[in-house]
Amino acid sequence: MTRTHGADHEAGTNRFVYIAAAISALGGMLFGYDTGVISGAVLFIQQDFSLSPAIEEVVVGSVVLGAVLGAVAGGTLTDRFGRRIVLMLTAALFALSAVGTALAPTVTWLIIGRVIVGVAIGVASFTTPLYISEISPVDMRGRFVSFNQIALTGGIVVAYLVDYALSGIGGWRWMFGLAAIPSALLGIGMVFMPESPRWLMSRGQADKGRSVLQRIRGTDAVDEEVRDIQRSSGQQSGRWSELAGPLLRPAMIVGIGLALFQQVTGINTVIYYAPTIFQSAGFESASVAILATAGVGVINVLMTVVALLLLDRVGRRPLLLIGMAGMVISLGVLGAAFLFPRLPILRWVAAGSLMLYVGSFAVGLGPVFWLLISEIYPLKTRGLAMSIATVANWSANLLVALTFLTLVQIMGRPGTFWLYGLVGIGAWIFAYILVPETKGRSLEDIETHWRAGKHPREMGR
Ligand code: BGC
């Protein structure tokens, strides 16, 4: 049976969820901004501190390393202390490290600061979707959780624009420091937001959980939802052992698999190296390459909006499968375009397929991965399970960042993009066979599904 509690709420009564989702999505925005800002900032840092290429790589890579650490630590914290408190602490960390990196007197200081930024990103990257998922009504959960991905992609574009605006004065300190503004808004905003009612109930605070639920649903009639949440709260939890056990193993495989595929199909080579790719495709002027990169960023945002509008209507699976197919096709074309570097048309084919690739990611794997991992795990270990998938995601991100340039050297651009495309075919088959359809299902219903030992694909049926 598909549960629909919450489905009868008009959009108007969800005002509170809109506000809470928008505020917590500032965590996503900081994720995007702080990962995007470095591409422009590093040019000036390199000059100011006369960095060697190796140290420059450390400056760039330190955020991703920090994110892995943050994701490792964050899961237990969100389960133990609550989603809201952790988001507030993360905001403080973001603010502190924004100011710290802006003032950095030495490279070592800067690197440590960027690792701390990374820790905050690692925690925020999954705590934001977790919090939003747990406060959303069933029928709009896909939309609300995807606020996070919109904010993330928007954050990347804002970072590009800030870099562009401040490049005239070489203002890398301001580029970093400006992140303090959304950090403060996130921290202050969360003070006024309630804790997740689901987390409260799982910690034995049933009355408080119920009153939060009444407040955010705009009605006293929350009995059905409360009953379901209490059923999940009553489940014994063996934590690690339970997650690795036979009942939850499929959910773990889905989360970790999607985490890896989201990265090893190459998205961040485009996000981080787009100007270089454009230049090697024939757009030789740096400013045109940067403009084209901004275009990629905007398509990323726009197609995420399309996903947001469709996720609760057509479902997660169709968007994921269509998006992945688009990625595979565009990677094939992109690779082929680089086979004939002398053809003048190459640059347009390359630009077109790059746009198609990013658009396809934005409609599928981008938002759907973060959404699904916020939905498919049982209440009591949700933070921990999400953090495991998030660690996988950031580790794969690091791996791709470290290997992209070497791969291009060894296999050339065609070979590298085709390799990502091939992995994409594997990702598609994986998703087709294993990814469940969570549209219209309450989080508690999804948990019951796993506990009954059913196959993931039976979920949407
Ligand atoms: C991914 C990031 C990526 C971003 C691009 C996110 O879903 O996790 O690694 O940079 O999308 O939009």
CSV table of C-alpha atoms and ligand atoms in Angstrom, one decimal:
chain,number,residue,atom,x,y,z
A,1,MET,CA,0.0,0.0,0.0
A,2,THR,CA,1.2,3.5,-0.8
A,3,ARG,CA,0.7,5.9,2.1
A,4,THR,CA,-0.3,9.3,1.3
A,5,HIS,CA,-0.4,11.1,4.6
A,6,GLY,CA,0.4,14.7,3.9
A,7,ALA,CA,-0.8,14.4,0.4
A,8,ASP,CA,-3.9,16.4,1.1
A,9,HIS,CA,-2.0,19.5,2.2
A,10,GLU,CA,-2.4,22.5,0.0
A,11,ALA,CA,0.8,24.2,-1.0
A,12,GLY,CA,-0.3,27.1,1.2
A,13,THR,CA,-0.1,25.1,4.4
A,14,ASN,CA,3.4,24.1,3.4
A,15,ARG,CA,4.6,27.6,3.8
A,16,PHE,CA,6.6,26.6,6.9
A,17,VAL,CA,8.3,23.8,5.0
A,18,TYR,CA,9.2,26.2,2.2
A,19,ILE,CA,10.9,28.5,4.6
A,20,ALA,CA,12.7,25.8,6.5
A,21,ALA,CA,13.9,24.1,3.3
A,22,ALA,CA,15.1,27.4,1.9
A,23,ILE,CA,17.0,28.3,5.0
A,24,SER,CA,18.7,24.9,5.4
A,25,ALA,CA,19.4,24.9,1.7
A,26,LEU,CA,21.9,27.6,2.4
A,27,GLY,CA,24.0,24.6,3.5
A,28,GLY,CA,23.8,23.5,-0.2
A,29,MET,CA,24.6,26.9,-1.4
A,30,LEU,CA,27.8,27.0,0.7
A,31,PHE,CA,28.7,23.6,-0.6
A,32,GLY,CA,28.4,24.9,-4.2
A,33,TYR,CA,30.0,28.3,-3.5
A,34,ASP,CA,33.0,27.0,-1.6
A,35,THR,CA,33.8,24.2,-4.1
A,36,GLY,CA,33.3,26.6,-7.1
A,37,VAL,CA,35.2,29.6,-5.7
A,38,ILE,CA,38.6,28.1,-5.8
A,39,SER,CA,38.9,27.9,-9.6
A,40,GLY,CA,39.2,31.7,-9.8
A,41,ALA,CA,40.9,32.3,-6.4
A,42,VAL,CA,43.7,29.9,-7.0
A,43,LEU,CA,45.1,32.0,-9.8
A,44,PHE,CA,45.8,34.9,-7.4
A,45,ILE,CA,46.8,32.7,-4.5
A,46,GLN,CA,49.4,31.2,-6.7
A,47,GLN,CA,50.8,34.6,-7.5
A,48,ASP,CA,50.7,35.9,-3.9
A,49,PHE,CA,52.4,32.9,-2.4
A,50,SER,CA,54.5,31.8,-5.4
A,51,LEU,CA,53.1,28.3,-5.1
A,52,SER,CA,54.7,25.3,-6.8
A,53,PRO,CA,52.3,23.2,-8.9
A,54,ALA,CA,52.3,20.5,-6.1
A,55,ILE,CA,51.3,22.9,-3.4
A,56,GLU,CA,48.7,24.5,-5.7
A,57,GLU,CA,47.1,21.1,-6.0
A,58,VAL,CA,47.1,20.7,-2.2
A,59,VAL,CA,45.4,24.1,-1.9
A,60,VAL,CA,42.7,23.0,-4.4
A,61,GLY,CA,42.3,19.5,-3.1
A,62,SER,CA,42.2,20.3,0.6
A,63,VAL,CA,38.5,21.0,0.5
A,64,VAL,CA,37.6,17.6,-0.9
A,65,LEU,CA,39.9,15.9,1.6
A,66,GLY,CA,38.1,17.9,4.4
A,67,ALA,CA,34.7,16.9,3.0
A,68,VAL,CA,35.6,13.2,3.3
A,69,LEU,CA,36.5,13.8,6.9
A,70,GLY,CA,33.4,15.8,7.6
A,71,ALA,CA,31.2,13.1,6.1
A,72,VAL,CA,32.9,10.5,8.2
A,73,ALA,CA,32.3,12.4,11.5
A,74,GLY,CA,28.9,13.9,10.6
A,75,GLY,CA,26.7,10.8,10.5
A,76,THR,CA,27.0,9.9,14.2
A,77,LEU,CA,26.7,13.5,15.2
A,78,THR,CA,23.4,14.0,13.3
A,79,ASP,CA,21.9,10.8,14.8
A,80,ARG,CA,23.1,11.7,18.4
A,81,PHE,CA,22.6,15.4,18.6
A,82,GLY,CA,20.0,16.1,16.0
A,83,ARG,CA,19.9,17.6,12.5
A,84,ARG,CA,19.2,21.2,13.5
A,85,ILE,CA,22.1,21.5,16.0
A,86,VAL,CA,24.5,19.9,13.6
A,87,LEU,CA,23.4,22.4,10.9
A,88,MET,CA,24.0,25.3,13.3
A,89,LEU,CA,27.4,24.0,14.2
A,90,THR,CA,28.2,23.6,10.5
A,91,ALA,CA,27.2,27.2,9.9
A,92,ALA,CA,29.6,28.3,12.6
A,93,LEU,CA,32.4,26.3,11.0
A,94,PHE,CA,31.6,27.7,7.6
A,95,ALA,CA,31.7,31.3,9.0
A,96,LEU,CA,34.9,30.7,11.0
A,97,SER,CA,36.7,29.2,8.1
A,98,ALA,CA,35.5,31.9,5.6
A,99,VAL,CA,37.0,34.6,7.8
A,100,GLY,CA,40.0,32.5,8.6
A,101,THR,CA,40.9,31.7,5.0
A,102,ALA,CA,40.3,35.4,4.0
A,103,LEU,CA,42.9,36.5,6.6
A,104,ALA,CA,45.4,33.7,6.0
A,105,PRO,CA,48.9,35.0,6.5
A,106,THR,CA,50.6,31.8,5.2
A,107,VAL,CA,49.9,28.9,2.9
A,108,THR,CA,49.8,26.4,5.7
A,109,TRP,CA,47.2,28.5,7.4
A,110,LEU,CA,45.2,28.7,4.2
A,111,ILE,CA,45.4,25.0,3.6
A,112,ILE,CA,44.2,24.2,7.1
A,113,GLY,CA,41.4,26.7,6.7
A,114,ARG,CA,40.3,25.1,3.4
A,115,VAL,CA,40.3,21.7,5.1
A,116,ILE,CA,38.0,23.1,7.7
A,117,VAL,CA,35.8,24.6,5.0
A,118,GLY,CA,35.8,21.0,3.5
A,119,VAL,CA,34.7,19.5,6.8
A,120,ALA,CA,31.7,21.9,6.9
A,121,ILE,CA,30.9,21.0,3.3
A,122,GLY,CA,31.1,17.3,4.0
A,123,VAL,CA,28.6,17.6,6.9
A,124,ALA,CA,26.3,20.0,5.2
A,125,SER,CA,26.2,18.0,2.0
A,126,PHE,CA,24.1,15.3,3.6
A,127,THR,CA,22.6,16.9,6.7
A,128,THR,CA,20.7,19.5,4.6
A,129,PRO,CA,18.9,16.9,2.5
A,130,LEU,CA,18.4,14.8,5.6
A,131,TYR,CA,16.7,17.6,7.5
A,132,ILE,CA,14.5,18.7,4.6
A,133,SER,CA,13.5,15.1,3.8
A,134,GLU,CA,12.3,14.6,7.4
A,135,ILE,CA,10.2,17.7,7.5
A,136,SER,CA,8.6,17.4,4.1
A,137,PRO,CA,5.2,16.1,3.3
A,138,VAL,CA,5.2,12.9,1.2
A,139,ASP,CA,3.9,14.3,-2.0
A,140,MET,CA,6.4,17.2,-2.2
A,141,ARG,CA,9.5,15.6,-0.7
A,142,GLY,CA,11.3,15.4,-4.0
A,143,ARG,CA,10.7,19.0,-4.7
A,144,PHE,CA,11.7,20.3,-1.3
A,145,VAL,CA,14.9,18.1,-1.0
A,146,SER,CA,15.9,19.3,-4.4
A,147,PHE,CA,16.0,22.9,-3.1
A,148,ASN,CA,19.3,21.8,-1.9
A,149,GLN,CA,20.6,20.9,-5.3
A,150,ILE,CA,19.3,24.2,-6.8
A,151,ALA,CA,21.1,26.1,-4.0
A,152,LEU,CA,24.2,24.1,-4.7
A,153,THR,CA,24.2,24.7,-8.4
A,154,GLY,CA,23.3,28.3,-7.8
A,155,GLY,CA,26.2,28.6,-5.4
A,156,ILE,CA,28.6,27.4,-8.1
A,157,VAL,CA,27.3,30.1,-10.5
A,158,VAL,CA,27.5,32.8,-7.8
A,159,ALA,CA,31.1,31.7,-7.1
A,160,TYR,CA,32.0,32.0,-10.8
A,161,LEU,CA,30.4,35.5,-10.9
A,162,VAL,CA,32.2,36.6,-7.7
A,163,ASP,CA,35.5,35.3,-9.0
A,164,TYR,CA,34.9,37.2,-12.3
A,165,ALA,CA,33.9,40.4,-10.5
A,166,LEU,CA,36.9,40.4,-8.1
A,167,SER,CA,39.5,39.1,-10.6
A,168,GLY,CA,40.3,42.7,-11.6
A,169,ILE,CA,41.7,43.4,-8.1
A,170,GLY,CA,43.0,39.9,-7.5
A,171,GLY,CA,40.7,39.8,-4.5
A,172,TRP,CA,41.0,36.1,-3.5
A,173,ARG,CA,40.6,37.0,0.2
A,174,TRP,CA,37.2,38.6,-0.5
A,175,MET,CA,36.2,35.6,-2.6
A,176,PHE,CA,36.7,33.4,0.4
A,177,GLY,CA,35.5,35.9,3.0
A,178,LEU,CA,32.1,36.5,1.3
A,179,ALA,CA,31.0,33.0,2.2
A,180,ALA,CA,30.6,34.3,5.8
A,181,ILE,CA,27.3,36.0,4.7
A,182,PRO,CA,25.3,32.9,3.8
A,183,SER,CA,27.0,31.1,6.7
A,184,ALA,CA,25.6,33.6,9.2
A,185,LEU,CA,22.2,33.5,7.5
A,186,LEU,CA,22.2,29.7,7.8
A,187,GLY,CA,23.2,29.8,11.5
A,188,ILE,CA,20.8,32.5,12.5
A,189,GLY,CA,18.0,31.0,10.4
A,190,MET,CA,18.3,27.6,11.9
A,191,VAL,CA,17.9,29.1,15.4
A,192,PHE,CA,14.3,29.8,14.5
A,193,MET,CA,13.6,26.5,12.7
A,194,PRO,CA,12.3,23.4,14.6
A,195,GLU,CA,14.2,20.2,15.0
A,196,SER,CA,13.2,17.4,12.7
A,197,PRO,CA,10.1,15.8,14.2
A,198,ARG,CA,11.3,12.4,13.2
A,199,TRP,CA,14.6,12.7,15.0
A,200,LEU,CA,12.8,14.0,18.1
A,201,MET,CA,10.5,11.0,18.2
A,202,SER,CA,13.4,8.6,17.6
A,203,ARG,CA,15.0,10.1,20.7
A,204,GLY,CA,11.9,9.5,22.8
A,205,GLN,CA,10.6,13.1,22.6
A,206,ALA,CA,7.2,12.2,21.3
A,207,ASP,CA,5.2,15.2,22.5
A,208,LYS,CA,7.7,17.6,21.1
A,209,GLY,CA,7.9,15.8,17.8
A,210,ARG,CA,4.1,15.8,17.5
A,211,SER,CA,3.8,19.5,18.2
A,212,VAL,CA,6.5,20.3,15.6
A,213,LEU,CA,4.6,18.2,13.1
A,214,GLN,CA,1.4,20.0,13.9
A,215,ARG,CA,3.2,23.3,13.4
A,216,ILE,CA,4.8,22.4,10.1
A,217,ARG,CA,1.8,20.6,8.6
A,218,GLY,CA,-0.5,23.5,9.7
A,219,THR,CA,-3.1,21.1,11.2
A,220,ASP,CA,-3.7,19.1,14.4
A,221,ALA,CA,-4.6,16.0,12.4
A,222,VAL,CA,-1.2,14.4,12.4
A,223,ASP,CA,-2.1,11.1,14.1
A,224,GLU,CA,-1.4,8.9,11.2
A,225,GLU,CA,2.0,10.3,10.5
A,226,VAL,CA,2.9,10.2,14.2
A,227,ARG,CA,1.8,6.6,14.5
A,228,ASP,CA,4.0,5.7,11.5
A,229,ILE,CA,7.0,7.5,12.8
A,230,GLN,CA,6.6,5.9,16.2
A,231,ARG,CA,6.6,2.5,14.6
A,232,SER,CA,10.0,3.3,13.0
A,233,SER,CA,11.3,4.8,16.3
A,234,GLY,CA,10.4,1.5,18.0
A,235,GLN,CA,12.7,-0.5,15.8
A,236,GLN,CA,15.8,-2.0,17.4
A,237,SER,CA,18.9,-0.7,15.8
A,238,GLY,CA,22.2,-2.5,15.7
A,239,ARG,CA,23.7,0.4,13.8
A,240,TRP,CA,26.7,-0.7,11.8
A,241,SER,CA,25.8,-4.4,12.0
A,242,GLU,CA,22.2,-3.7,11.0
A,243,LEU,CA,23.3,-1.6,8.0
A,244,ALA,CA,25.5,-4.4,6.7
A,245,GLY,CA,22.9,-7.1,7.5
A,246,PRO,CA,20.8,-8.8,4.8
A,247,LEU,CA,17.7,-6.6,5.2
A,248,LEU,CA,19.4,-3.2,4.7
A,249,ARG,CA,22.2,-4.4,2.5
A,250,PRO,CA,20.2,-3.6,-0.7
A,251,ALA,CA,19.6,0.0,0.5
A,252,MET,CA,23.3,0.4,1.3
A,253,ILE,CA,24.3,-0.9,-2.1
A,254,VAL,CA,21.9,1.5,-3.8
A,255,GLY,CA,23.2,4.5,-1.9
A,256,ILE,CA,26.9,3.7,-2.2
A,257,GLY,CA,26.6,2.6,-5.8
A,258,LEU,CA,24.8,5.9,-6.8
A,259,ALA,CA,27.4,7.8,-4.8
A,260,LEU,CA,30.2,6.3,-6.7
A,261,PHE,CA,28.5,6.6,-10.1
A,262,GLN,CA,27.6,10.2,-9.5
A,263,GLN,CA,31.3,11.0,-9.4
A,264,VAL,CA,33.0,8.5,-11.7
A,265,THR,CA,30.9,9.5,-14.7
A,266,GLY,CA,33.0,12.6,-14.6
A,267,ILE,CA,30.7,15.5,-13.6
A,268,ASN,CA,33.4,17.4,-11.6
A,269,THR,CA,35.9,17.3,-14.4
A,270,VAL,CA,33.5,19.5,-16.2
A,271,ILE,CA,32.6,21.6,-13.2
A,272,TYR,CA,36.2,22.1,-12.2
A,273,TYR,CA,37.9,22.1,-15.7
A,274,ALA,CA,35.3,23.5,-18.0
A,275,PRO,CA,37.4,26.4,-19.2
A,276,THR,CA,40.4,24.1,-20.0
A,277,ILE,CA,38.1,21.8,-21.9
A,278,PHE,CA,36.6,24.7,-23.9
A,279,GLN,CA,40.0,26.0,-24.7
A,280,SER,CA,41.2,22.7,-26.0
A,281,ALA,CA,38.1,22.5,-28.1
A,282,GLY,CA,39.1,25.7,-29.9
A,283,PHE,CA,37.6,28.5,-27.9
A,284,GLU,CA,41.0,29.9,-27.3
A,285,SER,CA,40.3,33.3,-25.7
A,286,ALA,CA,40.2,32.9,-21.9
A,287,SER,CA,37.3,35.2,-21.5
A,288,VAL,CA,35.1,33.3,-24.0
A,289,ALA,CA,36.1,30.1,-22.2
A,290,ILE,CA,35.0,31.6,-18.9
A,291,LEU,CA,31.8,32.8,-20.4
A,292,ALA,CA,31.0,29.4,-21.8
A,293,THR,CA,31.8,28.0,-18.3
A,294,ALA,CA,29.2,30.3,-16.8
A,295,GLY,CA,26.8,29.0,-19.5
A,296,VAL,CA,27.4,25.5,-18.2
A,297,GLY,CA,26.7,26.7,-14.7
A,298,VAL,CA,23.4,28.3,-15.7
A,299,ILE,CA,22.3,25.2,-17.6
A,300,ASN,CA,23.1,23.2,-14.4
A,301,VAL,CA,20.7,25.4,-12.4
A,302,LEU,CA,18.0,25.5,-15.0
A,303,MET,CA,17.9,21.8,-15.5
A,304,THR,CA,17.8,21.2,-11.8
A,305,VAL,CA,14.7,23.4,-11.7
A,306,VAL,CA,13.2,21.1,-14.3
A,307,ALA,CA,14.0,18.1,-12.1
A,308,LEU,CA,12.5,19.8,-9.1
A,309,LEU,CA,9.2,20.3,-11.0
A,310,LEU,CA,9.1,16.7,-12.2
A,311,LEU,CA,10.5,14.5,-9.4
A,312,ASP,CA,7.2,14.2,-7.5
A,313,ARG,CA,5.2,13.8,-10.7
A,314,VAL,CA,7.1,11.4,-13.0
A,315,GLY,CA,9.2,9.9,-10.2
A,316,ARG,CA,12.8,9.5,-9.4
A,317,ARG,CA,13.6,6.5,-11.6
A,318,PRO,CA,12.5,7.9,-15.0
A,319,LEU,CA,14.5,11.1,-14.4
A,320,LEU,CA,17.5,9.2,-13.3
A,321,LEU,CA,17.4,6.7,-16.3
A,322,ILE,CA,16.7,9.4,-18.9
A,323,GLY,CA,19.4,11.7,-17.4
A,324,MET,CA,22.0,8.9,-17.4
A,325,ALA,CA,21.2,8.0,-21.0
A,326,GLY,CA,21.7,11.6,-21.9
A,327,MET,CA,25.1,11.7,-20.1
A,328,VAL,CA,26.2,8.5,-21.9
A,329,ILE,CA,25.2,9.9,-25.4
A,330,SER,CA,26.8,13.2,-24.8
A,331,LEU,CA,30.1,11.7,-23.5
A,332,GLY,CA,30.2,9.6,-26.6
A,333,VAL,CA,29.8,12.6,-28.9
A,334,LEU,CA,32.2,14.7,-26.8
A,335,GLY,CA,34.9,12.1,-27.1
A,336,ALA,CA,34.3,11.8,-30.8
A,337,ALA,CA,34.5,15.5,-31.3
A,338,PHE,CA,38.0,15.5,-29.8
A,339,LEU,CA,39.1,12.8,-32.3
A,340,PHE,CA,39.1,15.5,-35.0
A,341,PRO,CA,40.7,18.5,-33.4
A,342,ARG,CA,41.2,20.3,-36.7
A,343,LEU,CA,37.6,20.5,-37.7
A,344,PRO,CA,36.2,24.0,-37.1
A,345,ILE,CA,32.9,22.5,-36.2
A,346,LEU,CA,34.5,20.7,-33.3
A,347,ARG,CA,34.2,23.5,-30.9
A,348,TRP,CA,30.4,23.8,-31.4
A,349,VAL,CA,29.9,20.0,-31.2
A,350,ALA,CA,32.1,20.0,-28.0
A,351,ALA,CA,30.2,22.9,-26.5
A,352,GLY,CA,26.8,21.4,-27.4
A,353,SER,CA,27.6,18.0,-26.0
A,354,LEU,CA,29.1,19.5,-22.8
A,355,MET,CA,25.9,21.4,-22.3
A,356,LEU,CA,23.8,18.3,-22.9
A,357,TYR,CA,26.0,16.3,-20.5
A,358,VAL,CA,25.6,18.8,-17.7
A,359,GLY,CA,21.9,19.2,-18.4
A,360,SER,CA,21.4,15.5,-18.2
A,361,PHE,CA,23.3,15.2,-15.0
A,362,ALA,CA,21.2,18.0,-13.5
A,363,VAL,CA,18.0,16.3,-14.4
A,364,GLY,CA,19.0,12.9,-13.0
A,365,LEU,CA,22.0,11.9,-11.1
A,366,GLY,CA,22.7,15.3,-9.5
A,367,PRO,CA,19.5,15.8,-7.5
A,368,VAL,CA,18.3,12.2,-7.5
A,369,PHE,CA,21.4,10.8,-5.6
A,370,TRP,CA,21.1,13.2,-2.7
A,371,LEU,CA,17.3,12.8,-2.7
A,372,LEU,CA,17.3,9.0,-2.6
A,373,ILE,CA,19.9,8.7,0.2
A,374,SER,CA,17.7,11.0,2.3
A,375,GLU,CA,14.8,8.7,1.7
A,376,ILE,CA,15.9,5.1,1.7
A,377,TYR,CA,17.4,4.5,5.1
A,378,PRO,CA,15.7,3.7,8.4
A,379,LEU,CA,15.1,6.5,10.8
A,380,LYS,CA,17.4,5.3,13.6
A,381,THR,CA,20.5,5.0,11.4
A,382,ARG,CA,19.6,7.5,8.7
A,383,GLY,CA,22.4,9.9,9.6
A,384,LEU,CA,25.0,7.2,9.8
A,385,ALA,CA,23.9,5.5,6.6
A,386,MET,CA,23.7,8.8,4.7
A,387,SER,CA,27.2,9.7,5.9
A,388,ILE,CA,28.6,6.4,4.6
A,389,ALA,CA,27.1,7.1,1.1
A,390,THR,CA,28.4,10.7,1.4
A,391,VAL,CA,31.9,9.5,2.3
A,392,ALA,CA,31.8,7.2,-0.8
A,393,ASN,CA,30.7,10.2,-2.9
A,394,TRP,CA,33.5,12.6,-1.7
A,395,SER,CA,36.2,9.9,-1.9
A,396,ALA,CA,35.2,9.2,-5.5
A,397,ASN,CA,35.2,12.9,-6.2
A,398,LEU,CA,38.8,13.1,-4.9
A,399,LEU,CA,39.8,10.1,-7.0
A,400,VAL,CA,38.4,11.6,-10.2
A,401,ALA,CA,40.0,15.0,-9.5
A,402,LEU,CA,43.4,13.3,-8.9
A,403,THR,CA,43.2,11.2,-12.0
A,404,PHE,CA,41.6,13.3,-14.7
A,405,LEU,CA,44.7,15.1,-16.0
A,406,THR,CA,46.7,11.9,-15.9
A,407,LEU,CA,44.0,10.0,-17.8
A,408,VAL,CA,43.9,12.7,-20.5
A,409,GLN,CA,47.7,12.3,-20.8
A,410,ILE,CA,47.5,8.6,-21.1
A,411,MET,CA,44.3,8.1,-23.1
A,412,GLY,CA,43.8,11.4,-24.7
A,413,ARG,CA,40.5,13.3,-24.3
A,414,PRO,CA,38.4,11.0,-26.5
A,415,GLY,CA,39.6,8.0,-24.5
A,416,THR,CA,38.9,9.7,-21.2
A,417,PHE,CA,35.4,10.9,-22.1
A,418,TRP,CA,34.6,7.5,-23.5
A,419,LEU,CA,35.8,5.8,-20.3
A,420,TYR,CA,33.4,8.0,-18.3
A,421,GLY,CA,30.7,7.1,-20.9
A,422,LEU,CA,31.3,3.4,-20.4
A,423,VAL,CA,31.1,3.7,-16.7
A,424,GLY,CA,27.8,5.6,-17.4
A,425,ILE,CA,26.5,2.5,-19.2
A,426,GLY,CA,27.3,0.5,-16.1
A,427,ALA,CA,25.6,3.1,-14.0
A,428,TRP,CA,22.5,2.9,-16.1
A,429,ILE,CA,22.2,-0.9,-15.8
A,430,PHE,CA,22.8,-0.6,-12.0
A,431,ALA,CA,20.1,1.9,-11.6
A,432,TYR,CA,17.7,0.0,-13.9
A,433,ILE,CA,18.1,-3.1,-11.8
A,434,LEU,CA,18.4,-1.8,-8.3
A,435,VAL,CA,17.2,1.7,-7.8
A,436,PRO,CA,13.7,1.8,-6.1
A,437,GLU,CA,11.0,4.3,-6.9
A,438,THR,CA,10.3,6.3,-3.7
A,439,LYS,CA,7.8,8.8,-5.2
A,440,GLY,CA,4.6,8.9,-3.0
A,441,ARG,CA,6.0,6.7,-0.3
A,442,SER,CA,6.4,7.8,3.3
A,443,LEU,CA,9.8,7.4,4.8
A,444,GLU,CA,8.3,4.9,7.2
A,445,ASP,CA,6.7,2.9,4.4
A,446,ILE,CA,10.1,2.7,2.7
A,447,GLU,CA,11.6,1.4,5.9
A,448,THR,CA,8.9,-1.2,6.3
A,449,HIS,CA,9.6,-2.3,2.7
A,450,TRP,CA,13.3,-3.1,3.5
A,451,ARG,CA,12.4,-4.8,6.8
A,452,ALA,CA,10.0,-7.1,4.9
A,453,GLY,CA,13.0,-8.3,2.9
A,454,LYS,CA,11.6,-7.1,-0.4
A,455,HIS,CA,13.6,-6.3,-3.6
A,456,PRO,CA,14.2,-2.6,-4.2
A,457,ARG,CA,12.3,-2.6,-7.5
A,458,GLU,CA,9.1,-3.8,-5.9
A,459,MET,CA,8.9,-0.5,-4.0
A,460,GLY,CA,7.2,1.5,-6.7
A,461,ARG,CA,4.8,-1.2,-7.7
B,1,BGC,C1,27.5,16.6,-6.8
B,1,BGC,C2,28.8,17.5,-6.8
B,1,BGC,C3,28.7,18.3,-8.1
B,1,BGC,C4,27.5,19.1,-8.2
B,1,BGC,C5,27.4,19.8,-9.5
B,1,BGC,C6,26.3,17.5,-6.9
B,1,BGC,O1,25.2,16.7,-6.8
B,1,BGC,O2,27.5,15.9,-5.6
B,1,BGC,O3,29.9,16.7,-6.8
B,1,BGC,O4,29.8,19.3,-8.1
B,1,BGC,O5,26.3,18.2,-8.1
B,1,BGC,O6,26.1,20.4,-9.7
